[in-house]
DNA sequence: ATACTTGCAAATGATTTGCCAGTGT
DNA sequence: ACACTGGCAAATCATTTGCAAGTAT
């Protein structure tokens, strides 16, 4: 999960396309690697390396290493939602940005351009080019915000 | 650093006020506890528990425990900037929110209300009550954004 | 055949917990 | 005195690394 330079996201949609990309880069499509890819395609949202290792009966180290190479290929990204392990998800369909409720744990994935107006405002005020792909926008979701007025964390 | 409910921030400015608050809550102002508080008052920005333990020659466990109680009292908060350990800082002068450059590591602390317009926009569009105190706004700072056009992470 | 990969064990880094001796109040 | 604390060792959680055996191409 080390912060190494990542490849620019290459458009892909299917497991076959992802598999092809792995081979094109001269890497091998081994059984564990295919399983990880498959599991990510089936997952609802981002999942932890440990949970993948568990459900696939693979060694965690292999899962971590695979996620790392897949991330290097631009097929996978990880996000940090609150404390707890990093969560990995496919980049099929482009980058996602996230809203994360630190009270109930709810996660909302947004389309790549949903936060553009926000990004514009941040750029204008602070000059920062903000991304909410690796760390989400964190706070209270509508429900939690309602049920707890102006409380502190 | 566990995510437990935190006390509402109580206004304080000096080490004496902080110390008084510790005692008011029936807690003890021990030597290690005072040292941690002192070090936080002297620190420029948020610092890791390990670095405090090192420079104060205290056991890391004690430092973690102290930071936890101080956080419970509303005197301290921690923030996660990128990967790496959590960083602790005083709440003297109110909550801070952060901008964090994931390329050069630059950290910009903002006054409590600097992000209100942004918060308003987020509330209007998504209903979320966003805080950038525990997780910063992450991206490329002006310098890094300039020196690296539209690259991927 | 060759280099990329795997599983397993062990190491790392961050943080927490158990325990008992020590000390503020 | 008594309960809150401190240090130290050990445990836990997430992740990484070393290494020899295995396998995709």
mmCIF file of C-alpha atoms (C1' of nucleotides) in Angstrom:
data_model
loop_
_atom_site.group_PDB
_atom_site.id
_atom_site.type_symbol
_atom_site.label_atom_id
_atom_site.label_comp_id
_atom_site.label_asym_id
_atom_site.label_seq_id
_atom_site.Cartn_x
_atom_site.Cartn_y
_atom_site.Cartn_z
ATOM 1 C CA UNK A 1 0.000 0.000 0.000
ATOM 2 C CA UNK A 2 3.093 2.103 -0.116
ATOM 3 C CA UNK A 3 2.678 5.473 -1.767
ATOM 4 C CA UNK A 4 4.512 4.803 -5.002
ATOM 5 C CA UNK A 5 3.790 6.541 -8.282
ATOM 6 C CA UNK A 6 0.732 4.977 -9.850
ATOM 7 C CA UNK A 7 0.021 4.419 -13.490
ATOM 8 C CA UNK A 8 -2.498 6.623 -15.171
ATOM 9 C CA UNK A 9 -5.846 4.849 -15.119
ATOM 10 C CA UNK A 10 -6.344 2.847 -18.291
ATOM 11 C CA UNK A 11 -9.971 2.419 -19.308
ATOM 12 C CA UNK A 12 -11.265 -1.115 -18.730
ATOM 13 C CA UNK A 13 -14.541 -2.683 -17.768
ATOM 14 C CA UNK A 14 -14.272 -6.463 -17.715
ATOM 15 C CA UNK A 15 -12.136 -9.077 -16.033
ATOM 16 C CA UNK A 16 -10.856 -10.084 -19.461
ATOM 17 C CA UNK A 17 -9.686 -6.582 -20.234
ATOM 18 C CA UNK A 18 -7.983 -6.356 -16.869
ATOM 19 C CA UNK A 19 -6.336 -9.731 -17.411
ATOM 20 C CA UNK A 20 -5.166 -8.667 -20.868
ATOM 21 C CA UNK A 21 -3.614 -5.548 -19.419
ATOM 22 C CA UNK A 22 -1.708 -7.592 -16.885
ATOM 23 C CA UNK A 23 -0.199 -9.705 -19.649
ATOM 24 C CA UNK A 24 0.501 -6.759 -21.921
ATOM 25 C CA UNK A 25 2.766 -5.377 -19.252
ATOM 26 C CA UNK A 26 4.725 -8.606 -19.246
ATOM 27 C CA UNK A 27 3.296 -9.736 -15.925
ATOM 28 C CA UNK A 28 1.800 -13.154 -15.264
ATOM 29 C CA UNK A 29 -1.799 -13.930 -14.712
ATOM 30 C CA UNK A 30 -1.462 -16.471 -11.948
ATOM 31 C CA UNK A 31 -4.312 -18.124 -10.151
ATOM 32 C CA UNK A 32 -4.055 -15.948 -7.014
ATOM 33 C CA UNK A 33 -3.846 -12.833 -9.156
ATOM 34 C CA UNK A 34 -6.898 -13.790 -11.132
ATOM 35 C CA UNK A 35 -8.783 -14.593 -7.953
ATOM 36 C CA UNK A 36 -8.033 -11.201 -6.475
ATOM 37 C CA UNK A 37 -9.151 -9.491 -9.643
ATOM 38 C CA UNK A 38 -12.313 -11.586 -9.737
ATOM 39 C CA UNK A 39 -13.144 -10.832 -6.128
ATOM 40 C CA UNK A 40 -12.700 -7.122 -6.739
ATOM 41 C CA UNK A 41 -15.050 -7.277 -9.696
ATOM 42 C CA UNK A 42 -17.670 -8.928 -7.514
ATOM 43 C CA UNK A 43 -17.226 -6.667 -4.504
ATOM 44 C CA UNK A 44 -19.828 -4.014 -3.777
ATOM 45 C CA UNK A 45 -17.415 -1.413 -2.509
ATOM 46 C CA UNK A 46 -13.746 -1.213 -1.526
ATOM 47 C CA UNK A 47 -12.507 -4.158 0.574
ATOM 48 C CA UNK A 48 -9.533 -4.839 2.817
ATOM 49 C CA UNK A 49 -6.598 -7.034 1.811
ATOM 50 C CA UNK A 50 -7.186 -9.242 4.827
ATOM 51 C CA UNK A 51 -10.798 -9.867 3.927
ATOM 52 C CA UNK A 52 -9.769 -10.828 0.401
ATOM 53 C CA UNK A 53 -7.126 -13.173 1.753
ATOM 54 C CA UNK A 54 -9.691 -14.728 4.043
ATOM 55 C CA UNK A 55 -12.441 -15.331 1.554
ATOM 56 C CA UNK A 56 -10.043 -16.481 -1.169
ATOM 57 C CA UNK A 57 -7.864 -18.628 1.117
ATOM 58 C CA UNK A 58 -4.743 -16.849 -0.054
ATOM 59 C CA UNK A 59 -1.781 -15.707 1.936
ATOM 60 C CA UNK A 60 -2.207 -12.077 3.011
ATOM 61 C CA UNK A 61 1.280 -11.308 1.720
ATOM 62 C CA UNK A 62 0.318 -12.474 -1.744
ATOM 63 C CA UNK A 63 -2.829 -10.430 -1.662
ATOM 64 C CA UNK A 64 -0.959 -7.316 -0.591
ATOM 65 C CA UNK A 65 1.628 -7.872 -3.290
ATOM 66 C CA UNK A 66 -0.992 -8.424 -5.930
ATOM 67 C CA UNK A 67 -2.953 -5.374 -4.951
ATOM 68 C CA UNK A 68 0.276 -3.434 -5.150
ATOM 69 C CA UNK A 69 1.070 -4.523 -8.694
ATOM 70 C CA UNK A 70 -2.527 -4.037 -9.797
ATOM 71 C CA UNK A 71 -2.421 -0.586 -8.323
ATOM 72 C CA UNK A 72 0.799 0.032 -10.197
ATOM 73 C CA UNK A 73 -0.932 -0.964 -13.413
ATOM 74 C CA UNK A 74 -3.729 1.487 -12.790
ATOM 75 C CA UNK A 75 -6.345 -1.216 -12.292
ATOM 76 C CA UNK A 76 -6.803 -0.767 -8.564
ATOM 77 C CA UNK A 77 -6.764 2.047 -6.036
ATOM 78 C CA UNK A 78 -6.983 2.049 -2.263
ATOM 79 C CA UNK A 79 -8.753 4.465 0.004
ATOM 80 C CA UNK A 80 -8.534 5.110 3.755
ATOM 81 C CA UNK A 81 -11.895 5.400 5.422
ATOM 82 C CA UNK A 82 -11.459 6.358 9.039
ATOM 83 C CA UNK A 83 -9.146 4.214 11.142
ATOM 84 C CA UNK A 84 -8.775 0.580 10.170
ATOM 85 C CA UNK A 85 -7.098 -1.056 7.212
ATOM 86 C CA UNK A 86 -6.833 0.401 3.724
ATOM 87 C CA UNK A 87 -9.606 -0.621 1.366
ATOM 88 C CA UNK A 88 -9.028 -1.631 -2.227
ATOM 89 C CA UNK A 89 -11.305 -1.232 -5.176
ATOM 90 C CA UNK A 90 -11.234 -1.506 -8.947
ATOM 91 C CA UNK A 91 -10.673 1.518 -11.077
ATOM 92 C CA UNK A 92 -13.108 0.173 -13.677
ATOM 93 C CA UNK A 93 -15.334 3.084 -14.586
ATOM 94 C CA UNK A 94 -12.813 5.674 -13.510
ATOM 95 C CA UNK A 95 -11.656 7.127 -10.210
ATOM 96 C CA UNK A 96 -14.162 7.392 -7.418
ATOM 97 C CA UNK A 97 -14.193 9.981 -4.736
ATOM 98 C CA UNK A 98 -15.762 9.311 -1.372
ATOM 99 C CA UNK A 99 -17.869 10.797 1.358
ATOM 100 C CA UNK A 100 -17.376 9.025 4.666
ATOM 101 C CA UNK A 101 -19.522 9.305 7.784
ATOM 102 C CA UNK A 102 -17.309 8.946 10.834
ATOM 103 C CA UNK A 103 -20.337 8.241 13.010
ATOM 104 C CA UNK A 104 -22.134 5.398 11.262
ATOM 105 C CA UNK A 105 -19.437 4.397 8.793
ATOM 106 C CA UNK A 106 -21.569 5.063 5.750
ATOM 107 C CA UNK A 107 -19.619 5.399 2.521
ATOM 108 C CA UNK A 108 -20.836 7.243 -0.536
ATOM 109 C CA UNK A 109 -18.926 6.821 -3.781
ATOM 110 C CA UNK A 110 -19.117 9.708 -6.209
ATOM 111 C CA UNK A 111 -18.579 9.914 -9.933
ATOM 112 C CA UNK A 112 -15.239 11.402 -11.016
ATOM 113 C CA UNK A 113 -16.716 14.830 -11.714
ATOM 114 C CA UNK A 114 -19.229 15.138 -8.895
ATOM 115 C CA UNK A 115 -16.804 17.171 -6.818
ATOM 116 C CA UNK A 116 -15.527 19.421 -9.568
ATOM 117 C CA UNK A 117 -17.296 22.537 -8.301
ATOM 118 C CA UNK A 118 -15.858 21.869 -4.876
ATOM 119 C CA UNK A 119 -12.431 21.327 -6.372
ATOM 120 C CA UNK A 120 -12.777 24.613 -8.224
ATOM 121 C CA UNK A 121 -13.554 26.455 -5.043
ATOM 122 C CA UNK A 122 -10.587 24.892 -3.254
ATOM 123 C CA UNK A 123 -8.285 25.731 -6.155
ATOM 124 C CA UNK A 124 -9.502 29.315 -6.212
ATOM 125 C CA UNK A 125 -9.137 29.876 -2.481
ATOM 126 C CA UNK A 126 -6.015 27.881 -1.649
ATOM 127 C CA UNK A 127 -4.369 26.873 -4.900
ATOM 128 C CA UNK A 128 -4.602 23.236 -3.906
ATOM 129 C CA UNK A 129 -5.583 20.584 -6.409
ATOM 130 C CA UNK A 130 -7.736 18.419 -4.150
ATOM 131 C CA UNK A 131 -8.549 14.745 -4.619
ATOM 132 C CA UNK A 132 -10.896 12.768 -2.409
ATOM 133 C CA UNK A 133 -9.911 9.425 -3.875
ATOM 134 C CA UNK A 134 -7.270 8.413 -1.365
ATOM 135 C CA UNK A 135 -8.789 10.164 1.629
ATOM 136 C CA UNK A 136 -12.506 10.901 1.606
ATOM 137 C CA UNK A 137 -14.483 13.917 2.622
ATOM 138 C CA UNK A 138 -15.117 13.046 6.252
ATOM 139 C CA UNK A 139 -17.887 14.169 8.546
ATOM 140 C CA UNK A 140 -21.454 13.433 9.499
ATOM 141 C CA UNK A 141 -23.857 12.001 6.923
ATOM 142 C CA UNK A 142 -27.293 13.602 6.665
ATOM 143 C CA UNK A 143 -28.866 11.134 9.108
ATOM 144 C CA UNK A 144 -26.142 11.412 11.717
ATOM 145 C CA UNK A 145 -25.927 15.175 11.313
ATOM 146 C CA UNK A 146 -29.636 15.385 12.072
ATOM 147 C CA UNK A 147 -29.659 13.068 15.070
ATOM 148 C CA UNK A 148 -26.761 14.859 16.707
ATOM 149 C CA UNK A 149 -26.954 18.626 16.460
ATOM 150 C CA UNK A 150 -23.754 20.574 17.048
ATOM 151 C CA UNK A 151 -21.968 17.976 19.132
ATOM 152 C CA UNK A 152 -18.235 17.599 19.053
ATOM 153 C CA UNK A 153 -16.652 14.491 17.600
ATOM 154 C CA UNK B 1 -6.080 7.103 19.408
ATOM 155 C CA UNK B 2 -9.208 5.067 19.448
ATOM 156 C CA UNK B 3 -12.247 6.853 18.114
ATOM 157 C CA UNK B 4 -14.048 7.477 21.374
ATOM 158 C CA UNK B 5 -16.429 10.353 21.977
ATOM 159 C CA UNK B 6 -14.416 13.483 22.658
ATOM 160 C CA UNK B 7 -15.244 16.288 25.000
ATOM 161 C CA UNK B 8 -16.386 19.545 23.526
ATOM 162 C CA UNK B 9 -13.393 21.833 23.221
ATOM 163 C CA UNK B 10 -13.036 24.026 26.287
ATOM 164 C CA UNK B 11 -11.368 27.358 25.654
ATOM 165 C CA UNK B 12 -7.825 27.518 27.038
ATOM 166 C CA UNK B 13 -4.587 29.206 26.069
ATOM 167 C CA UNK B 14 -1.883 28.502 28.606
ATOM 168 C CA UNK B 15 -0.258 25.467 30.156
ATOM 169 C CA UNK B 16 -1.636 26.585 33.509
ATOM 170 C CA UNK B 17 -5.200 26.637 32.193
ATOM 171 C CA UNK B 18 -4.731 23.215 30.668
ATOM 172 C CA UNK B 19 -3.268 21.905 33.912
ATOM 173 C CA UNK B 20 -6.159 23.369 35.876
ATOM 174 C CA UNK B 21 -8.608 21.653 33.582
ATOM 175 C CA UNK B 22 -6.923 18.308 34.138
ATOM 176 C CA UNK B 23 -7.329 18.664 37.905
ATOM 177 C CA UNK B 24 -10.862 19.994 37.707
ATOM 178 C CA UNK B 25 -11.868 16.749 36.101
ATOM 179 C CA UNK B 26 -10.433 14.857 39.048
ATOM 180 C CA UNK B 27 -7.401 13.675 37.099
ATOM 181 C CA UNK B 28 -3.831 13.955 38.245
ATOM 182 C CA UNK B 29 -1.198 16.229 36.900
ATOM 183 C CA UNK B 30 1.746 13.878 36.965
ATOM 184 C CA UNK B 31 5.192 14.642 35.716
ATOM 185 C CA UNK B 32 4.837 12.719 32.430
ATOM 186 C CA UNK B 33 1.464 14.309 31.819
ATOM 187 C CA UNK B 34 2.822 17.776 32.387
ATOM 188 C CA UNK B 35 5.763 17.042 30.109
ATOM 189 C CA UNK B 36 3.494 15.943 27.289
ATOM 190 C CA UNK B 37 1.378 19.041 27.679
ATOM 191 C CA UNK B 38 4.478 21.220 27.759
ATOM 192 C CA UNK B 39 5.921 19.623 24.645
ATOM 193 C CA UNK B 40 2.655 20.137 22.804
ATOM 194 C CA UNK B 41 2.644 23.801 23.767
ATOM 195 C CA UNK B 42 6.140 24.166 22.375
ATOM 196 C CA UNK B 43 5.539 22.199 19.184
ATOM 197 C CA UNK B 44 5.161 24.012 15.900
ATOM 198 C CA UNK B 45 2.592 21.684 14.424
ATOM 199 C CA UNK B 46 1.059 18.327 15.253
ATOM 200 C CA UNK B 47 3.557 15.664 16.385
ATOM 201 C CA UNK B 48 3.572 11.889 16.683
ATOM 202 C CA UNK B 49 3.323 10.042 19.974
ATOM 203 C CA UNK B 50 6.599 8.275 19.275
ATOM 204 C CA UNK B 51 8.471 11.515 18.726
ATOM 205 C CA UNK B 52 7.114 12.870 22.001
ATOM 206 C CA UNK B 53 8.141 9.697 23.811
ATOM 207 C CA UNK B 54 11.598 9.976 22.294
ATOM 208 C CA UNK B 55 12.347 13.576 23.066
ATOM 209 C CA UNK B 56 10.787 13.371 26.550
ATOM 210 C CA UNK B 57 12.299 9.984 27.438
ATOM 211 C CA UNK B 58 8.920 8.599 28.348
ATOM 212 C CA UNK B 59 7.464 5.229 27.615
ATOM 213 C CA UNK B 60 5.433 5.316 24.390
ATOM 214 C CA UNK B 61 2.558 3.586 26.173
ATOM 215 C CA UNK B 62 2.373 6.399 28.710
ATOM 216 C CA UNK B 63 2.466 9.007 25.990
ATOM 217 C CA UNK B 64 -0.332 7.294 24.079
ATOM 218 C CA UNK B 65 -2.389 6.994 27.253
ATOM 219 C CA UNK B 66 -1.843 10.602 28.145
ATOM 220 C CA UNK B 67 -2.708 11.841 24.703
ATOM 221 C CA UNK B 68 -5.854 9.777 24.932
ATOM 222 C CA UNK B 69 -6.988 11.308 28.213
ATOM 223 C CA UNK B 70 -6.051 14.805 27.049
ATOM 224 C CA UNK B 71 -8.040 14.209 23.919
ATOM 225 C CA UNK B 72 -10.927 13.035 26.066
ATOM 226 C CA UNK B 73 -10.727 16.302 27.989
ATOM 227 C CA UNK B 74 -10.897 18.331 24.811
ATOM 228 C CA UNK B 75 -7.359 19.660 25.149
ATOM 229 C CA UNK B 76 -5.830 17.667 22.329
ATOM 230 C CA UNK B 77 -6.844 16.364 18.926
ATOM 231 C CA UNK B 78 -5.084 14.102 16.478
ATOM 232 C CA UNK B 79 -5.029 14.262 12.708
ATOM 233 C CA UNK B 80 -3.985 11.759 10.040
ATOM 234 C CA UNK B 81 -1.806 13.256 7.354
ATOM 235 C CA UNK B 82 -1.190 10.698 4.644
ATOM 236 C CA UNK B 83 0.203 7.349 5.726
ATOM 237 C CA UNK B 84 2.342 7.275 8.828
ATOM 238 C CA UNK B 85 1.451 7.716 12.485
ATOM 239 C CA UNK B 86 -1.294 9.918 13.838
ATOM 240 C CA UNK B 87 -0.195 13.412 14.812
ATOM 241 C CA UNK B 88 -1.286 15.157 17.975
ATOM 242 C CA UNK B 89 -1.765 18.822 18.598
ATOM 243 C CA UNK B 90 -3.244 21.174 21.161
ATOM 244 C CA UNK B 91 -6.737 22.490 20.763
ATOM 245 C CA UNK B 92 -5.683 25.829 22.221
ATOM 246 C CA UNK B 93 -7.103 28.449 19.923
ATOM 247 C CA UNK B 94 -9.853 26.180 18.646
ATOM 248 C CA UNK B 95 -10.055 23.355 16.141
ATOM 249 C CA UNK B 96 -7.787 23.487 13.138
ATOM 250 C CA UNK B 97 -8.559 22.109 9.760
ATOM 251 C CA UNK B 98 -5.799 21.030 7.403
ATOM 252 C CA UNK B 99 -4.691 21.049 3.818
ATOM 253 C CA UNK B 100 -2.175 18.312 3.108
ATOM 254 C CA UNK B 101 0.027 17.937 0.036
ATOM 255 C CA UNK B 102 0.533 14.256 -0.688
ATOM 256 C CA UNK B 103 3.501 15.042 -2.910
ATOM 257 C CA UNK B 104 5.776 17.165 -0.742
ATOM 258 C CA UNK B 105 4.108 16.610 2.624
ATOM 259 C CA UNK B 106 3.367 20.275 3.178
ATOM 260 C CA UNK B 107 0.735 20.939 5.828
ATOM 261 C CA UNK B 108 -1.366 24.068 6.015
ATOM 262 C CA UNK B 109 -3.407 24.659 9.156
ATOM 263 C CA UNK B 110 -6.526 26.738 8.733
ATOM 264 C CA UNK B 111 -8.584 28.765 11.185
ATOM 265 C CA UNK B 112 -11.815 27.129 12.323
ATOM 266 C CA UNK B 113 -13.978 29.119 9.931
ATOM 267 C CA UNK B 114 -11.743 29.243 6.859
ATOM 268 C CA UNK B 115 -13.563 26.310 5.296
ATOM 269 C CA UNK B 116 -17.099 27.412 6.121
ATOM 270 C CA UNK B 117 -17.997 28.308 2.537
ATOM 271 C CA UNK B 118 -16.729 24.924 1.437
ATOM 272 C CA UNK B 119 -18.677 23.248 4.200
ATOM 273 C CA UNK B 120 -21.782 25.100 3.091
ATOM 274 C CA UNK B 121 -21.388 23.851 -0.431
ATOM 275 C CA UNK B 122 -20.924 20.277 0.746
ATOM 276 C CA UNK B 123 -23.930 20.524 3.027
ATOM 277 C CA UNK B 124 -26.061 21.925 0.202
ATOM 278 C CA UNK B 125 -25.049 19.298 -2.326
ATOM 279 C CA UNK B 126 -24.725 16.170 -0.223
ATOM 280 C CA UNK B 127 -26.206 16.912 3.195
ATOM 281 C CA UNK B 128 -22.908 15.997 4.831
ATOM 282 C CA UNK B 129 -21.511 18.030 7.688
ATOM 283 C CA UNK B 130 -17.843 17.929 6.718
ATOM 284 C CA UNK B 131 -14.874 18.352 9.063
ATOM 285 C CA UNK B 132 -11.270 18.467 7.923
ATOM 286 C CA UNK B 133 -9.864 18.258 11.427
ATOM 287 C CA UNK B 134 -9.325 14.516 11.672
ATOM 288 C CA UNK B 135 -8.589 13.948 7.981
ATOM 289 C CA UNK B 136 -7.303 16.862 5.914
ATOM 290 C CA UNK B 137 -8.171 18.061 2.478
ATOM 291 C CA UNK B 138 -5.636 16.085 0.482
ATOM 292 C CA UNK B 139 -4.086 16.818 -2.874
ATOM 293 C CA UNK B 140 -1.363 18.808 -4.537
ATOM 294 C CA UNK B 141 -0.210 22.089 -3.022
ATOM 295 C CA UNK B 142 0.177 25.055 -5.389
ATOM 296 C CA UNK B 143 3.871 24.361 -5.992
ATOM 297 C CA UNK B 144 3.447 20.661 -6.643
ATOM 298 C CA UNK B 145 0.338 21.206 -8.731
ATOM 299 C CA UNK B 146 2.334 23.580 -10.928
ATOM 300 C CA UNK B 147 5.386 21.364 -11.325
ATOM 301 C CA UNK B 148 3.333 18.338 -12.265
ATOM 302 C CA UNK B 149 0.493 19.072 -14.655
ATOM 303 C CA UNK B 150 -2.301 16.545 -14.925
ATOM 304 C CA UNK B 151 -0.343 13.518 -13.799
ATOM 305 C CA UNK B 152 -1.929 10.670 -11.942
ATOM 306 C CA UNK B 153 -1.032 10.030 -8.348
ATOM 307 C "C1'" DA C 1 14.739 -22.144 -19.195
ATOM 308 C "C1'" DT C 2 13.932 -17.996 -17.075
ATOM 309 C "C1'" DA C 3 12.038 -14.697 -14.421
ATOM 310 C "C1'" DC C 4 7.966 -13.621 -12.142
ATOM 311 C "C1'" DT C 5 5.172 -15.402 -8.108
ATOM 312 C "C1'" DT C 6 3.732 -17.915 -4.242
ATOM 313 C "C1'" DG C 7 3.361 -19.464 0.624
ATOM 314 C "C1'" DC C 8 5.394 -19.361 4.987
ATOM 315 C "C1'" DA C 9 7.992 -17.309 8.536
ATOM 316 C "C1'" DA C 10 9.811 -13.484 10.457
ATOM 317 C "C1'" DA C 11 10.356 -8.500 10.731
ATOM 318 C "C1'" DT C 12 8.375 -3.727 11.052
ATOM 319 C "C1'" DG C 13 5.689 0.107 12.583
ATOM 320 C "C1'" DA C 14 1.896 1.927 15.156
ATOM 321 C "C1'" DT C 15 -0.793 1.364 18.980
ATOM 322 C "C1'" DT C 16 -2.956 -1.172 22.831
ATOM 323 C "C1'" DT C 17 -3.269 -3.977 26.982
ATOM 324 C "C1'" DG C 18 -2.000 -6.480 31.381
ATOM 325 C "C1'" DC C 19 0.165 -5.956 35.521
ATOM 326 C "C1'" DC C 20 2.122 -4.360 39.469
ATOM 327 C "C1'" DA C 21 4.798 -0.880 41.594
ATOM 328 C "C1'" DG C 22 4.737 4.171 42.276
ATOM 329 C "C1'" DT C 23 2.640 8.644 43.582
ATOM 330 C "C1'" DG C 24 -0.562 12.696 43.362
ATOM 331 C "C1'" DT C 25 -4.325 14.534 46.211
ATOM 332 C "C1'" DA D 1 -5.050 5.557 52.174
ATOM 333 C "C1'" DC D 2 -6.777 5.089 47.585
ATOM 334 C "C1'" DA D 3 -7.440 5.498 43.069
ATOM 335 C "C1'" DC D 4 -5.167 7.244 39.303
ATOM 336 C "C1'" DT D 5 -0.648 6.515 36.724
ATOM 337 C "C1'" DG D 6 3.797 5.058 35.154
ATOM 338 C "C1'" DG D 7 7.068 1.805 33.250
ATOM 339 C "C1'" DC D 8 7.929 -2.532 31.132
ATOM 340 C "C1'" DA D 9 6.770 -6.572 28.632
ATOM 341 C "C1'" DA D 10 3.818 -8.722 25.733
ATOM 342 C "C1'" DA D 11 -0.033 -8.645 22.585
ATOM 343 C "C1'" DT D 12 -2.456 -6.884 18.500
ATOM 344 C "C1'" DC D 13 -3.270 -5.064 13.941
ATOM 345 C "C1'" DA D 14 -1.841 -3.752 9.356
ATOM 346 C "C1'" DT D 15 1.645 -4.364 6.249
ATOM 347 C "C1'" DT D 16 6.246 -5.567 4.473
ATOM 348 C "C1'" DT D 17 10.256 -8.385 3.538
ATOM 349 C "C1'" DG D 18 13.384 -12.577 2.982
ATOM 350 C "C1'" DC D 19 13.637 -16.798 0.901
ATOM 351 C "C1'" DA D 20 13.347 -21.110 -1.286
ATOM 352 C "C1'" DA D 21 10.117 -23.732 -4.033
ATOM 353 C "C1'" DG D 22 6.616 -23.363 -7.795
ATOM 354 C "C1'" DT D 23 4.834 -22.023 -12.339
ATOM 355 C "C1'" DA D 24 3.352 -19.021 -16.285
ATOM 356 C "C1'" DT D 25 5.111 -17.985 -20.704
#
